[in-house]
Short mmCIF file of C-alpha atoms and ligand atoms in Angstrom, two decimals:
data_model
loop_
_atom_site.label_atom_id
_atom_site.label_comp_id
_atom_site.label_asym_id
_atom_site.label_seq_id
_atom_site.Cartn_x
_atom_site.Cartn_y
_atom_site.Cartn_z
CA MET A 145 -35.67 53.94 -39.06
CA LYS A 146 -34.61 51.48 -36.40
CA LEU A 147 -31.76 53.06 -34.44
CA ALA A 148 -29.15 51.42 -32.07
CA ALA A 149 -30.44 50.90 -28.61
CA ARG A 150 -27.35 52.61 -27.24
CA ILE A 151 -28.60 55.97 -28.75
CA THR A 152 -32.32 55.68 -28.14
CA GLN A 153 -31.72 55.50 -24.41
CA VAL A 154 -29.74 58.68 -24.29
CA SER A 155 -31.16 62.18 -23.77
CA PRO A 156 -30.00 65.07 -25.98
CA SER A 157 -28.06 67.71 -24.10
CA MET A 158 -30.67 70.12 -22.54
CA THR A 159 -28.15 72.99 -21.90
CA LEU A 160 -27.36 72.99 -25.61
CA ALA A 161 -31.04 72.70 -26.67
CA VAL A 162 -32.18 75.62 -24.53
CA ALA A 163 -29.04 77.68 -25.75
CA ALA A 164 -30.09 76.89 -29.42
CA LYS A 165 -33.76 77.63 -28.96
CA ALA A 166 -32.73 81.03 -27.26
CA LYS A 167 -30.48 81.90 -30.14
CA ALA A 168 -33.32 81.01 -32.71
CA MET A 169 -35.60 83.23 -31.00
CA LYS A 170 -33.21 86.08 -31.03
CA ALA A 171 -32.66 85.42 -34.66
CA GLU A 172 -36.46 85.90 -35.09
CA GLY A 173 -36.04 89.51 -33.55
CA LEU A 174 -37.32 88.50 -30.11
CA ASP A 175 -35.97 90.22 -27.15
CA VAL A 176 -34.59 87.11 -25.23
CA CYS A 177 -32.46 87.19 -22.08
CA SER A 178 -30.35 84.01 -22.15
CA PHE A 179 -28.87 82.48 -19.08
CA SER A 180 -28.78 79.18 -20.72
CA ALA A 181 -25.42 77.83 -21.97
CA GLY A 182 -22.27 77.90 -19.70
CA GLU A 183 -20.37 80.02 -22.08
CA PRO A 184 -18.31 83.20 -21.29
CA ASP A 185 -19.58 86.25 -23.08
CA PHE A 186 -15.89 87.48 -23.69
CA GLY A 187 -13.92 87.09 -26.81
CA THR A 188 -10.84 84.74 -26.67
CA PRO A 189 -7.83 86.87 -25.58
CA SER A 190 -5.90 88.18 -28.54
CA HIS A 191 -2.50 86.53 -27.69
CA ILE A 192 -4.30 83.24 -28.01
CA LYS A 193 -5.86 84.05 -31.24
CA ILE A 194 -2.52 85.34 -32.73
CA ALA A 195 -0.73 82.22 -31.78
CA ALA A 196 -3.28 80.23 -33.74
CA GLU A 197 -3.17 82.47 -36.72
CA LYS A 198 0.81 82.12 -36.66
CA ALA A 199 0.32 78.28 -36.57
CA LEU A 200 -1.85 78.37 -39.49
CA GLU A 201 0.39 80.67 -41.44
CA ASN A 202 3.45 78.32 -40.52
CA GLY A 203 1.65 75.48 -42.04
CA LYS A 204 0.14 73.66 -38.97
CA THR A 205 -2.61 72.49 -41.09
CA ARG A 206 -1.96 68.97 -41.44
CA TYR A 207 -2.80 65.79 -39.42
CA GLY A 208 -1.03 65.60 -36.29
CA PRO A 209 -0.34 62.91 -33.70
CA ALA A 210 -3.86 61.49 -32.31
CA ALA A 211 -2.64 62.21 -28.83
CA GLY A 212 -2.00 65.90 -29.32
CA GLU A 213 0.84 68.26 -30.61
CA PRO A 214 4.05 67.30 -28.45
CA PRO A 215 4.52 70.86 -27.35
CA LEU A 216 1.02 71.20 -26.16
CA ARG A 217 1.22 67.66 -24.15
CA GLU A 218 4.49 68.91 -22.57
CA ALA A 219 2.82 72.36 -21.59
CA ILE A 220 -0.37 70.65 -20.11
CA ALA A 221 1.94 68.17 -18.07
CA HIS A 222 3.94 71.35 -16.92
CA LYS A 223 0.88 73.08 -15.92
CA LEU A 224 -0.43 70.22 -14.02
CA ARG A 225 2.84 69.58 -12.27
CA THR A 226 3.47 73.09 -11.27
CA GLU A 227 0.03 74.60 -10.55
CA ASN A 228 -1.72 71.42 -9.44
CA GLY A 229 1.09 69.31 -7.76
CA LEU A 230 0.12 66.28 -10.09
CA ASP A 231 3.25 64.37 -11.18
CA TYR A 232 2.31 63.79 -15.02
CA GLN A 233 4.58 63.75 -18.05
CA ALA A 234 3.66 64.39 -21.66
CA ALA A 235 2.83 60.55 -21.93
CA ASN A 236 0.05 61.07 -19.37
CA ILE A 237 -1.79 63.49 -21.51
CA LEU A 238 -4.22 63.12 -24.18
CA VAL A 239 -5.49 66.32 -26.06
CA THR A 240 -9.20 66.18 -26.83
CA ASN A 241 -12.06 68.00 -28.45
CA GLY A 242 -13.06 69.82 -25.41
CA GLY A 243 -13.55 68.37 -21.90
CA LYS A 244 -16.67 66.65 -23.21
CA GLN A 245 -14.73 64.30 -25.36
CA SER A 246 -12.18 63.72 -22.54
CA LEU A 247 -14.90 62.39 -20.36
CA TYR A 248 -16.59 60.45 -23.27
CA ASN A 249 -13.36 58.80 -24.11
CA LEU A 250 -12.73 57.94 -20.57
CA MET A 251 -16.02 56.25 -20.14
CA GLN A 252 -15.59 54.34 -23.49
CA VAL A 253 -12.13 52.93 -22.49
CA LEU A 254 -13.00 52.29 -18.79
CA LEU A 255 -16.43 50.80 -18.61
CA ASP A 256 -17.77 47.36 -19.34
CA PRO A 257 -21.56 46.58 -19.38
CA GLY A 258 -22.81 46.76 -15.79
CA ASP A 259 -20.07 48.73 -14.37
CA GLU A 260 -21.26 51.43 -11.96
CA VAL A 261 -20.31 55.19 -11.99
CA ILE A 262 -21.08 57.16 -8.95
CA ILE A 263 -22.52 60.59 -9.95
CA PRO A 264 -23.33 63.14 -7.29
CA ALA A 265 -26.47 65.25 -8.10
CA PRO A 266 -26.93 67.98 -9.12
CA TYR A 267 -24.49 66.95 -11.94
CA TRP A 268 -23.52 68.14 -15.39
CA VAL A 269 -26.06 67.02 -17.80
CA SER A 270 -23.68 64.85 -19.82
CA TYR A 271 -22.12 62.63 -17.09
CA PRO A 272 -24.98 60.01 -16.84
CA GLU A 273 -25.52 59.99 -20.64
CA MET A 274 -21.85 59.40 -21.25
CA VAL A 275 -21.80 56.54 -18.85
CA LYS A 276 -24.90 54.95 -20.33
CA LEU A 277 -23.37 55.30 -24.03
CA ALA A 278 -20.44 53.39 -22.67
CA GLY A 279 -22.73 50.55 -21.39
CA GLY A 280 -22.25 51.40 -17.78
CA LYS A 281 -24.84 52.20 -15.03
CA PRO A 282 -25.08 55.80 -13.44
CA VAL A 283 -25.47 55.71 -9.75
CA ILE A 284 -26.82 58.98 -8.63
CA VAL A 285 -26.25 60.24 -5.11
CA HIS A 286 -28.61 63.09 -4.36
CA THR A 287 -27.25 65.95 -2.34
CA SER A 288 -29.47 68.89 -0.82
CA ALA A 289 -28.95 72.61 -0.84
CA GLU A 290 -28.77 72.32 3.03
CA GLN A 291 -25.58 70.23 2.75
CA GLY A 292 -24.32 72.73 0.24
CA PHE A 293 -24.98 70.44 -2.79
CA LYS A 294 -21.75 68.39 -1.71
CA MET A 295 -21.62 64.68 -1.37
CA SER A 296 -20.62 63.58 2.15
CA PRO A 297 -17.84 60.81 2.42
CA GLU A 298 -20.52 58.71 4.09
CA GLN A 299 -22.78 58.95 1.01
CA LEU A 300 -20.14 57.95 -1.22
CA ARG A 301 -19.07 55.03 0.88
CA GLN A 302 -22.72 53.84 0.96
CA ALA A 303 -23.09 54.17 -2.90
CA ILE A 304 -20.07 52.01 -3.47
CA THR A 305 -20.82 48.41 -4.54
CA PRO A 306 -18.60 45.62 -5.87
CA GLN A 307 -19.61 46.75 -9.37
CA THR A 308 -18.18 50.45 -8.79
CA ARG A 309 -15.59 51.45 -11.03
CA LEU A 310 -15.48 55.28 -10.88
CA VAL A 311 -16.85 58.31 -8.96
CA VAL A 312 -17.15 61.63 -10.84
CA PHE A 313 -15.93 64.67 -8.81
CA ASN A 314 -16.57 68.24 -10.00
CA SER A 315 -15.34 71.07 -7.97
CA PRO A 316 -16.18 73.91 -8.74
CA SER A 317 -19.39 72.34 -9.81
CA ASN A 318 -21.53 72.94 -12.81
CA PRO A 319 -24.64 73.40 -12.23
CA THR A 320 -24.46 74.62 -8.51
CA GLY A 321 -21.13 76.53 -8.44
CA MET A 322 -20.20 74.68 -5.19
CA VAL A 323 -16.58 74.29 -4.12
CA TYR A 324 -15.48 71.45 -1.87
CA THR A 325 -13.01 72.71 1.03
CA SER A 326 -9.56 70.99 1.06
CA ASP A 327 -10.87 68.98 4.18
CA GLU A 328 -13.95 67.85 2.15
CA VAL A 329 -11.76 66.82 -0.76
CA ARG A 330 -9.37 64.95 1.49
CA ALA A 331 -12.41 63.08 3.00
CA ILE A 332 -13.60 61.89 -0.42
CA ALA A 333 -10.07 60.92 -1.49
CA GLN A 334 -9.84 58.83 1.77
CA VAL A 335 -12.93 56.63 0.84
CA VAL A 336 -11.70 56.37 -2.93
CA ILE A 337 -8.43 54.81 -1.55
CA GLU A 338 -10.05 52.86 1.19
CA LYS A 339 -12.59 51.30 -1.27
CA ASP A 340 -10.02 51.02 -4.18
CA ILE A 341 -12.03 52.71 -6.88
CA LEU A 342 -11.15 55.39 -9.46
CA VAL A 343 -12.04 59.07 -9.43
CA VAL A 344 -12.27 61.41 -12.35
CA SER A 345 -11.77 64.77 -11.33
CA ASP A 346 -13.35 67.43 -13.64
CA GLU A 347 -11.43 70.57 -13.02
CA ILE A 348 -12.69 72.63 -16.00
CA TYR A 349 -13.74 75.45 -13.69
CA GLU A 350 -10.65 75.42 -11.41
CA LYS A 351 -9.76 79.03 -12.30
CA ILE A 352 -13.24 80.50 -11.72
CA LEU A 353 -13.30 80.99 -7.95
CA TYR A 354 -14.60 83.76 -5.73
CA ASP A 355 -14.10 85.03 -2.11
CA GLY A 356 -10.45 84.10 -2.13
CA GLY A 357 -11.12 80.29 -2.52
CA GLU A 358 -8.49 77.82 -3.69
CA HIS A 359 -8.48 75.01 -5.83
CA LEU A 360 -7.19 71.58 -4.60
CA SER A 361 -6.64 68.86 -7.20
CA ILE A 362 -7.78 65.56 -5.50
CA GLY A 363 -4.94 63.68 -7.19
CA SER A 364 -2.35 65.88 -5.44
CA ILE A 365 -3.18 64.69 -1.88
CA SER A 366 -1.18 61.50 -1.69
CA PRO A 367 0.49 58.98 -4.05
CA GLU A 368 -2.39 56.63 -3.18
CA ILE A 369 -4.97 58.93 -4.51
CA PHE A 370 -2.78 60.12 -7.54
CA GLU A 371 -2.89 56.57 -8.85
CA ARG A 372 -6.55 56.27 -8.73
CA THR A 373 -7.16 59.73 -10.31
CA ILE A 374 -8.07 60.69 -13.85
CA VAL A 375 -8.11 64.54 -14.65
CA SER A 376 -10.56 65.98 -17.24
CA HIS A 377 -9.95 69.60 -18.18
CA GLY A 378 -10.45 72.06 -21.03
CA PHE A 379 -9.57 75.63 -22.13
CA ALA A 380 -13.36 76.52 -22.89
CA LYS A 381 -14.22 78.34 -19.45
CA ALA A 382 -11.02 80.06 -18.21
CA TYR A 383 -9.81 81.44 -21.54
CA SER A 384 -13.26 81.93 -23.15
CA MET A 385 -12.47 79.36 -25.90
CA THR A 386 -15.67 77.44 -26.12
CA GLY A 387 -15.85 77.10 -29.73
CA TRP A 388 -12.10 76.07 -30.19
CA ARG A 389 -13.08 72.61 -28.78
CA LEU A 390 -9.86 71.91 -26.76
CA GLY A 391 -9.66 69.96 -23.63
CA TYR A 392 -7.51 67.23 -22.29
CA LEU A 393 -7.44 63.94 -20.12
CA ALA A 394 -4.51 63.25 -17.61
CA GLY A 395 -3.99 59.85 -16.02
CA PRO A 396 -2.09 56.74 -16.08
CA VAL A 397 -0.26 55.84 -19.15
CA GLU A 398 -2.06 52.77 -19.99
CA LEU A 399 -5.32 54.54 -19.94
CA ILE A 400 -4.26 57.53 -21.90
CA GLN A 401 -2.72 54.98 -24.62
CA ALA A 402 -6.24 53.42 -24.69
CA ALA A 403 -7.93 56.63 -25.01
CA THR A 404 -5.54 57.54 -27.84
CA THR A 405 -6.30 54.40 -29.83
CA LEU A 406 -9.91 55.33 -29.52
CA GLN A 407 -9.32 58.82 -30.60
CA SER A 408 -7.12 57.50 -33.62
CA GLN A 409 -10.20 55.40 -34.79
CA SER A 410 -12.69 58.18 -34.24
CA THR A 411 -11.74 61.79 -34.38
CA SER A 412 -7.96 61.48 -35.22
CA ASN A 413 -6.48 64.60 -33.76
CA VAL A 414 -7.88 67.91 -32.45
CA CYS A 415 -7.65 70.85 -35.07
CA THR A 416 -3.72 71.14 -35.36
CA PHE A 417 -3.51 74.98 -35.43
CA ALA A 418 -5.98 75.46 -32.63
CA GLN A 419 -3.70 73.50 -30.32
CA TYR A 420 -1.03 76.23 -30.72
CA GLY A 421 -3.56 78.65 -29.31
CA ALA A 422 -3.89 76.42 -26.29
CA ILE A 423 -0.13 76.45 -25.75
CA ALA A 424 -0.29 80.27 -25.72
CA ALA A 425 -3.41 80.12 -23.21
CA LEU A 426 -1.18 78.22 -20.83
CA GLN A 427 2.17 79.82 -21.39
CA GLY A 428 0.98 83.49 -21.95
CA PRO A 429 -0.11 86.16 -19.37
CA GLN A 430 -2.77 85.20 -16.99
CA ASP A 431 -4.28 88.48 -16.27
CA CYS A 432 -7.18 87.93 -18.75
CA VAL A 433 -8.37 85.01 -16.52
CA GLU A 434 -8.45 87.40 -13.72
CA GLU A 435 -10.30 90.13 -15.46
CA MET A 436 -12.89 87.55 -16.50
CA CYS A 437 -13.27 86.23 -13.12
CA ALA A 438 -13.57 89.99 -11.65
CA ALA A 439 -16.53 90.52 -14.06
CA PHE A 440 -18.15 87.24 -13.10
CA ALA A 441 -17.87 88.07 -9.45
CA LYS A 442 -19.76 91.41 -9.86
CA ARG A 443 -22.51 89.62 -11.87
CA ARG A 444 -22.70 86.82 -9.15
CA THR A 445 -23.30 89.48 -6.39
CA PHE A 446 -25.97 91.25 -8.49
CA MET A 447 -27.61 88.13 -9.44
CA LEU A 448 -27.71 86.77 -5.76
CA GLU A 449 -29.01 90.16 -4.44
CA ARG A 450 -32.04 90.00 -7.12
CA LEU A 451 -32.79 86.42 -6.40
CA ALA A 452 -32.79 87.03 -2.57
CA ALA A 453 -35.37 89.71 -3.21
CA ILE A 454 -37.82 87.27 -4.82
CA PRO A 455 -40.25 85.85 -2.06
CA GLY A 456 -39.92 82.02 -1.62
CA VAL A 457 -36.69 81.68 -3.82
CA THR A 458 -33.80 80.17 -2.08
CA CYS A 459 -30.18 79.91 -3.50
CA PRO A 460 -27.00 78.88 -1.81
CA THR A 461 -24.08 81.22 -2.45
CA PRO A 462 -21.86 79.69 -5.11
CA HIS A 463 -18.10 79.95 -4.73
CA GLY A 464 -16.95 78.95 -8.19
CA ALA A 465 -17.91 78.57 -11.81
CA PHE A 466 -20.70 80.91 -13.26
CA TYR A 467 -23.97 79.47 -12.35
CA VAL A 468 -26.68 79.98 -9.62
CA PHE A 469 -28.94 77.16 -8.74
CA PRO A 470 -32.15 78.71 -7.10
CA ASN A 471 -34.82 76.57 -5.79
CA ILE A 472 -38.02 77.71 -7.45
CA SER A 473 -40.59 75.26 -6.22
CA VAL A 474 -42.60 78.20 -4.73
CA ALA A 475 -43.90 78.62 -8.00
CA GLY A 476 -45.39 75.08 -8.03
CA LEU A 477 -44.33 73.97 -11.34
CA PRO A 478 -41.96 71.27 -12.28
CA SER A 479 -38.67 72.75 -13.61
CA LEU A 480 -39.53 71.79 -17.17
CA GLU A 481 -42.77 73.50 -17.25
CA PHE A 482 -41.36 76.45 -15.48
CA CYS A 483 -38.59 77.04 -17.82
CA ASP A 484 -40.65 76.50 -20.89
CA GLN A 485 -43.32 78.98 -19.71
CA LEU A 486 -40.59 81.53 -18.63
CA LEU A 487 -39.03 81.24 -22.14
CA GLU A 488 -42.27 81.32 -24.10
CA LYS A 489 -44.06 84.06 -22.27
CA HIS A 490 -41.27 86.13 -20.99
CA GLN A 491 -38.29 85.33 -23.15
CA VAL A 492 -35.89 84.44 -20.47
CA ALA A 493 -33.84 81.38 -21.05
CA THR A 494 -32.80 79.16 -18.23
CA VAL A 495 -32.26 75.31 -17.87
CA PRO A 496 -34.53 73.11 -15.81
CA GLY A 497 -33.09 71.54 -12.80
CA ILE A 498 -34.41 68.19 -13.96
CA ALA A 499 -31.67 68.05 -16.51
CA PHE A 500 -29.15 68.11 -13.65
CA GLY A 501 -31.11 65.82 -11.40
CA ALA A 502 -32.90 68.34 -9.27
CA ASP A 503 -36.43 69.16 -10.22
CA ASP A 504 -36.96 71.89 -7.54
CA CYS A 505 -34.31 74.15 -9.14
CA ILE A 506 -33.19 75.89 -12.35
CA ARG A 507 -30.01 76.97 -13.49
CA LEU A 508 -28.88 80.49 -14.69
CA SER A 509 -25.59 81.16 -16.02
CA TYR A 510 -24.30 84.76 -15.17
CA ALA A 511 -21.75 84.63 -17.90
CA THR A 512 -23.65 87.40 -19.68
CA ASP A 513 -23.62 91.31 -19.26
CA LEU A 514 -25.21 93.10 -16.26
CA GLU A 515 -27.93 94.69 -18.46
CA THR A 516 -29.16 91.23 -19.47
CA ILE A 517 -29.15 90.08 -15.95
CA GLN A 518 -31.04 93.16 -14.78
CA LYS A 519 -33.66 92.76 -17.43
CA GLY A 520 -33.82 89.10 -17.19
CA LEU A 521 -34.23 88.96 -13.32
CA ASP A 522 -36.97 91.70 -13.54
CA ARG A 523 -38.79 89.26 -15.82
CA LEU A 524 -38.07 86.25 -13.66
CA GLU A 525 -39.30 87.99 -10.56
CA GLY A 526 -42.54 89.08 -12.22
CA PHE A 527 -43.16 85.65 -13.54
CA ILE A 528 -42.63 83.95 -10.02
CA ARG A 529 -44.94 86.66 -8.43
CA GLN A 530 -47.68 85.56 -10.83
CA HIS A 531 -47.48 82.24 -9.34
CA LEU A 532 -47.50 82.98 -5.63
N1 PMP B 621 -17.54 69.65 -17.60
C1 PMP B 621 -18.26 70.43 -17.24
C2 PMP B 621 -18.50 70.40 -15.76
C3 PMP B 621 -18.96 71.33 -18.10
O1 PMP B 621 -19.63 72.29 -17.55
C4 PMP B 621 -18.36 71.37 -19.33
C5 PMP B 621 -19.18 72.27 -20.43
N2 PMP B 621 -19.82 73.39 -19.86
C6 PMP B 621 -17.62 70.46 -19.73
C7 PMP B 621 -17.05 69.48 -18.97
C8 PMP B 621 -17.17 70.29 -21.26
O2 PMP B 621 -16.69 71.53 -21.59
P1 PMP B 621 -15.95 71.56 -23.26
O3 PMP B 621 -16.27 70.34 -23.92
O4 PMP B 621 -16.57 72.81 -23.74
O5 PMP B 621 -14.41 71.77 -22.95
N1 LIG B 622 -21.31 72.62 -20.71
C1 LIG B 622 -21.84 73.95 -20.77
C2 LIG B 622 -23.10 73.98 -20.03
O1 LIG B 622 -23.32 73.24 -19.08
C3 LIG B 622 -22.15 74.02 -22.36
C4 LIG B 622 -23.12 73.14 -22.94
C5 LIG B 622 -22.84 71.82 -22.76
O2 LIG B 622 -21.70 71.45 -23.25
O3 LIG B 622 -23.69 70.97 -22.48
O4 LIG B 622 -23.97 74.86 -20.25
#
């Protein structure tokens, strides 16, 4: 069948593909250690589930407004004002089916053919594909482990052309776990203002930070950067709500209205009763987030110690999210081949760095139990030693 050019030029999500393969192998009875999808292994905290159950009982089972349930839009705007220093009202908020749909909607309403979007690499797999789906052109800025996988202001400045519309900023980052310092965020903001482009700040890992790190929302720095900022966010990571499909986009009213129009002609509204769970997530106790972060912190330390003991493997210390992004070039295999062999021969699922724009590396998510990490790292070490 002849398919539209727009889809034939897009690659499927490698993170989801590897996760699905690992699950299928497990279902066949194989002992797979999966470090694939970025998905917390905890259940959703019970007060969030109870709020959604109550909403279901109270008849929140109908179509709702395309932009989201009014109390949730209010609660999100309140969170962004009080926690992030971003002066948003409910009219600035669109509730979406996850952070993924927020970004998709944004690219669709912002980009015309030929518009350029700057994406620092290593990047989350979906950014370039979403830009392409909207007819835009991804402009990749490569960063190295030596520079902490962070784009410098000079690199950003050099990548900007008259066609640049937007730069994607993701801190803490998927896949590297890197966190920009406040000074680094300010320096990036300065270039955005100077060159008068827009920035989308993907803050989905904002609460998953280690070593006392703090999150600075780029849009909070000054009124000049605020008016050039769009925030993409979601509930999946901090509240272990991946399957709920709940996220949001925050930005100038005109843009939010355009994205609401798109949503009204595509997905209508996000599952109505699920949105009441999101309200509970924002307004309820936050110790669940701290507990999950404490567990991730222990796993991160363990993972880094194990990786450091493998000859030739290097891995910068991540300060946020729940990924490590080690360099495995010592094995002499392209990342796709490396991950394929590791899964097929040793039943360890990892995501090839090529999917994130860095073929020397692989991504491991440590959002899994210590026992799996122990076993999986034994196997990974054995595999690499065979290739030395
Ligand atoms: N942004 C980043 C950086 C991500 O890693 C993810 C998913 N892991 C998302 C956005 C989208 O998350 P979701 O659609 O599940 O809210
Ligand atoms: N975003 C998560 C990841 O990077 C989940 C999979 C996906 O949405 O791509 O693993």
